[in-house]
Amino acid sequence: MPQNKVALVTGSRRGIGLGIGLALAKEGFDLVLNGVSPQADQALAQVRELGVRAEYVHGDVSKSEGREAILSQTRELFGRLDILVNNAGVAPLVRESILKASEESFDRVLTINLKGPYFLTQAVANWMIQEKKADPSMRPKIITVSSVSSFTASPSRGDYCISKAGLSMMTKLFAAELGQYGIGVFEIRPGIIKTDLTEAVYEVYNQKLEEGFTPNNRWGTPQDCGKAVAAIAADYFPFSTGESIHVDGGFHLRIL
């Protein structure tokens, strides 16, 4: 019996990450969910209801030993990896002007949001290269979830914006390097997505949307992000790499 393709989604216990995991499960991918909490029973149950195998791997992508643990357990559990989705990330603990923001906050955000995915992608890319050599029919993909903050200046979240801009360049760099091996690299740029993490700013953005903040004029959902990732994973863009896909209701458009 042929084995299902396998996807690893970091930061996937809830929110956008879980939405992506569920979308990939609907496409028939077995899943490695990941997070820094010891367990993720509820998320696993939701994914397994879709009839695929799902396992949870505890590990912190911002630490080298965490990244090593995530990949070693993925190898042990499934023996292959077809899709990496870099989704784990954090917002600043405090929104503060760049004239006052702390070095401590900068280091925390950049380490988790940029350094972690950068070196996890490096390790996964080398694994995928070996997989392609062993089985040229494989079509592996690396997909990174950034944000519209990668190109939108928010002076009260300077460290966050810089981390997301870095992910955009990371996508281009790995796309340029991995194209020769047939490994596609993509970026998803979510806009205002309704999750528990955006509860604190719900009223602010709800008011903006009522005033016509985006052309589509609604909150995005984790399912919206999941569908974009699933389309890439299903190889609907076989002649594309290094692409950034906006999932933002048209926020990125400059409209006169």
Coordinates of C-alpha atoms in Angstrom, one line a residue:
M1 CA 0.0 0.0 0.0
P2 CA 1.6 3.3 -1.0
Q3 CA 2.4 5.8 1.7
N4 CA 0.6 9.1 1.9
K5 CA 2.7 12.3 1.4
V6 CA 3.8 13.9 4.6
A7 CA 3.6 17.5 5.7
L8 CA 5.2 19.2 8.7
V9 CA 3.4 22.3 9.9
T10 CA 5.1 24.3 12.7
G11 CA 3.0 26.2 15.2
S12 CA -0.1 24.2 14.3
R13 CA -2.0 23.5 17.6
R14 CA -4.5 26.3 16.7
G15 CA -5.2 29.3 14.5
I16 CA -3.7 29.6 11.1
G17 CA -1.4 26.6 11.6
L18 CA -4.3 24.3 12.4
G19 CA -6.3 25.7 9.5
I20 CA -3.4 24.8 7.2
G21 CA -3.1 21.3 8.8
L22 CA -6.8 20.6 8.2
A23 CA -6.6 21.8 4.6
L24 CA -3.6 19.5 3.9
A25 CA -5.4 16.6 5.6
K26 CA -8.3 17.1 3.2
E27 CA -5.8 16.8 0.4
G28 CA -4.7 13.4 1.8
F29 CA -1.5 14.4 3.5
D30 CA -0.4 12.7 6.7
L31 CA 0.5 15.4 9.2
V32 CA 3.2 16.3 11.7
L33 CA 1.8 19.0 13.9
N34 CA 4.2 21.0 16.0
G35 CA 4.2 23.4 18.9
V36 CA 5.9 24.3 22.1
S37 CA 3.1 23.0 24.4
P38 CA 3.5 19.4 25.6
Q39 CA 0.4 18.1 23.9
A40 CA -2.2 18.9 21.3
D41 CA -5.0 16.4 21.7
Q42 CA -7.7 18.6 20.4
A43 CA -5.8 19.5 17.2
L44 CA -4.9 15.9 16.6
A45 CA -8.5 14.8 17.0
Q46 CA -9.7 17.3 14.4
V47 CA -7.1 16.2 11.8
R48 CA -7.5 12.5 12.4
E49 CA -11.3 12.8 11.9
L50 CA -10.4 13.5 8.2
G51 CA -9.0 10.0 7.9
V52 CA -5.2 10.7 7.8
R53 CA -2.4 9.8 10.2
A54 CA -1.5 12.8 12.4
E55 CA 1.2 13.0 15.1
Y56 CA 2.2 15.8 17.4
V57 CA 5.9 16.6 17.8
H58 CA 6.8 19.0 20.7
G59 CA 9.7 21.3 19.8
D60 CA 10.8 24.9 19.8
V61 CA 11.9 26.0 16.3
S62 CA 13.9 28.9 17.8
K63 CA 16.4 26.5 19.4
S64 CA 18.8 24.3 17.5
E65 CA 18.0 21.3 19.7
G66 CA 14.3 21.9 19.1
R67 CA 14.7 21.9 15.4
E68 CA 16.8 18.7 15.5
A69 CA 14.1 17.0 17.7
I70 CA 11.3 18.0 15.3
L71 CA 13.1 16.6 12.3
S72 CA 14.5 13.4 13.9
Q73 CA 11.0 12.5 15.2
T74 CA 9.5 13.2 11.8
R75 CA 12.0 10.9 10.2
E76 CA 11.3 8.2 12.8
L77 CA 7.5 8.5 12.6
F78 CA 7.1 8.8 8.8
G79 CA 10.5 8.3 7.1
R80 CA 9.8 11.1 4.6
L81 CA 8.8 14.7 4.2
D82 CA 7.1 16.3 1.2
I83 CA 5.9 19.6 2.6
L84 CA 7.3 22.0 5.2
V85 CA 5.1 24.8 6.3
N86 CA 6.9 27.4 8.4
N87 CA 4.1 28.9 10.4
A88 CA 5.3 29.2 14.0
G89 CA 5.7 32.8 15.1
V90 CA 5.0 35.4 17.8
A91 CA 3.9 39.0 18.1
P92 CA 5.8 41.5 20.4
L93 CA 4.8 41.1 24.0
V94 CA 4.2 44.9 24.0
R95 CA 3.4 47.2 21.1
E96 CA 5.8 50.1 21.5
S97 CA 7.2 52.8 19.3
I98 CA 10.5 51.9 17.6
L99 CA 11.9 55.0 19.5
K100 CA 11.4 53.0 22.7
A101 CA 11.2 49.3 21.8
S102 CA 13.6 47.1 23.7
E103 CA 16.5 45.0 22.5
E104 CA 15.1 42.1 24.5
S105 CA 11.8 42.2 22.4
F106 CA 13.8 42.5 19.2
D107 CA 15.9 39.5 20.0
R108 CA 12.9 37.4 21.0
V109 CA 10.8 38.2 18.0
L110 CA 13.6 37.8 15.5
T111 CA 14.9 34.5 17.0
I112 CA 11.5 32.9 16.9
N113 CA 10.1 34.4 13.7
L114 CA 13.1 34.5 11.5
K115 CA 16.2 32.6 12.8
G116 CA 14.1 29.5 13.6
P117 CA 12.4 29.2 10.2
Y118 CA 15.7 30.0 8.4
F119 CA 17.6 27.2 10.0
L120 CA 14.7 24.7 10.0
T121 CA 14.4 25.4 6.3
Q122 CA 18.1 24.8 5.8
A123 CA 17.9 21.4 7.5
V124 CA 14.7 20.4 5.7
A125 CA 16.1 21.6 2.3
N126 CA 19.1 19.3 2.7
W127 CA 16.8 16.4 3.6
M128 CA 14.6 17.1 0.6
I129 CA 17.6 17.2 -1.7
Q130 CA 18.5 13.7 -0.6
E131 CA 14.9 12.5 -1.0
K132 CA 14.9 13.9 -4.6
K133 CA 18.1 12.1 -5.4
A134 CA 16.6 8.8 -4.1
D135 CA 13.2 9.4 -5.8
P136 CA 13.1 11.9 -8.6
S137 CA 9.3 11.7 -8.8
M138 CA 8.9 13.5 -5.5
R139 CA 7.7 17.1 -5.7
P140 CA 8.7 18.6 -2.3
K141 CA 7.6 22.1 -1.3
I142 CA 8.7 24.6 1.4
I143 CA 6.0 27.2 2.3
T144 CA 6.5 30.0 4.7
V145 CA 3.7 32.0 6.3
S146 CA 4.7 35.6 6.7
S147 CA 2.3 38.6 6.8
V148 CA 1.2 41.7 5.1
S149 CA 3.5 43.2 7.8
S150 CA 6.4 42.1 5.5
F151 CA 5.7 45.2 3.4
T152 CA 3.5 47.4 5.7
A153 CA 5.2 49.7 8.2
S154 CA 3.8 49.5 11.7
P155 CA 6.1 51.6 13.9
S156 CA 4.6 50.1 17.0
R157 CA 5.7 46.6 15.9
G158 CA 9.0 47.3 14.3
D159 CA 10.6 44.0 15.3
Y160 CA 7.6 42.0 14.0
C161 CA 7.6 43.8 10.6
I162 CA 11.4 43.2 10.2
S163 CA 11.0 39.5 11.0
K164 CA 8.3 39.1 8.4
A165 CA 10.2 41.1 5.8
G166 CA 13.1 38.8 6.5
L167 CA 10.9 35.8 5.8
S168 CA 10.0 37.3 2.4
M169 CA 13.7 37.5 1.4
M170 CA 14.3 34.0 2.9
T171 CA 11.7 32.7 0.5
K172 CA 13.5 34.2 -2.5
L173 CA 16.9 33.0 -1.4
F174 CA 15.8 29.4 -0.9
A175 CA 13.8 29.5 -4.1
A176 CA 16.9 30.6 -6.0
E177 CA 19.0 27.8 -4.4
L178 CA 16.6 24.9 -4.6
G179 CA 15.1 25.4 -8.0
Q180 CA 17.9 23.3 -9.5
Y181 CA 16.7 20.4 -7.3
G182 CA 13.0 20.7 -8.3
I183 CA 12.0 21.9 -4.8
G184 CA 9.4 24.7 -4.9
V185 CA 9.5 27.5 -2.3
F186 CA 6.6 29.8 -1.6
E187 CA 5.4 32.5 0.8
I188 CA 1.9 33.1 2.1
R189 CA 1.1 36.6 3.2
P190 CA -2.0 36.6 5.5
G191 CA -3.8 39.9 6.2
I192 CA -6.3 40.3 9.0
I193 CA -7.1 36.8 10.1
K194 CA -9.7 36.1 12.8
T195 CA -8.1 33.8 15.4
D196 CA -7.7 33.8 19.2
L197 CA -4.5 35.8 18.7
T198 CA -6.3 38.7 17.1
E199 CA -9.0 38.9 19.8
A200 CA -7.3 41.8 21.5
V201 CA -7.5 44.0 18.3
Y202 CA -10.9 42.6 17.1
E203 CA -12.8 45.8 17.7
V204 CA -10.2 48.0 16.1
Y205 CA -10.0 46.0 12.9
N206 CA -13.8 45.3 12.9
Q207 CA -14.3 49.1 12.7
K208 CA -11.8 49.4 10.0
L209 CA -13.5 46.7 7.9
E210 CA -16.9 48.4 8.4
E211 CA -15.3 51.5 6.9
G212 CA -14.0 49.6 3.8
F213 CA -10.5 48.8 4.9
T214 CA -10.0 46.1 2.3
P215 CA -11.7 45.5 -1.1
N216 CA -13.1 42.1 0.1
N217 CA -14.2 43.9 3.3
R218 CA -14.3 40.9 5.7
W219 CA -12.1 39.1 8.2
G220 CA -9.9 36.4 6.8
T221 CA -10.0 32.9 8.3
P222 CA -7.5 30.1 9.0
Q223 CA -9.4 28.2 6.3
D224 CA -8.5 30.9 3.7
C225 CA -4.8 30.4 4.5
G226 CA -5.2 26.7 4.5
K227 CA -6.7 26.6 1.0
A228 CA -3.8 28.6 -0.4
V229 CA -1.2 26.3 1.2
A230 CA -3.2 23.2 0.0
A231 CA -3.2 24.5 -3.6
I232 CA 0.6 24.8 -3.5
A233 CA 1.1 21.4 -1.9
A234 CA -1.2 19.8 -4.5
D235 CA 1.3 21.0 -7.1
Y236 CA -1.2 23.4 -8.9
F237 CA 1.8 25.8 -9.5
P238 CA 4.4 23.4 -11.0
F239 CA 6.2 26.2 -13.0
S240 CA 6.3 28.7 -10.2
T241 CA 8.7 29.2 -7.3
G242 CA 9.7 32.1 -5.1
E243 CA 6.1 33.4 -5.3
S244 CA 4.3 35.3 -2.6
I245 CA 0.5 34.7 -2.4
H246 CA -1.5 37.4 -0.6
V247 CA -4.4 36.1 1.5
D248 CA -5.5 39.5 2.6
G249 CA -8.8 40.4 1.0
G250 CA -6.9 42.7 -1.4
F251 CA -5.2 44.8 1.4
H252 CA -2.0 44.9 -0.7
L253 CA -3.6 46.7 -3.6
R254 CA -2.8 50.4 -3.9
I255 CA -6.1 52.0 -4.8
L256 CA -6.7 55.6 -5.9

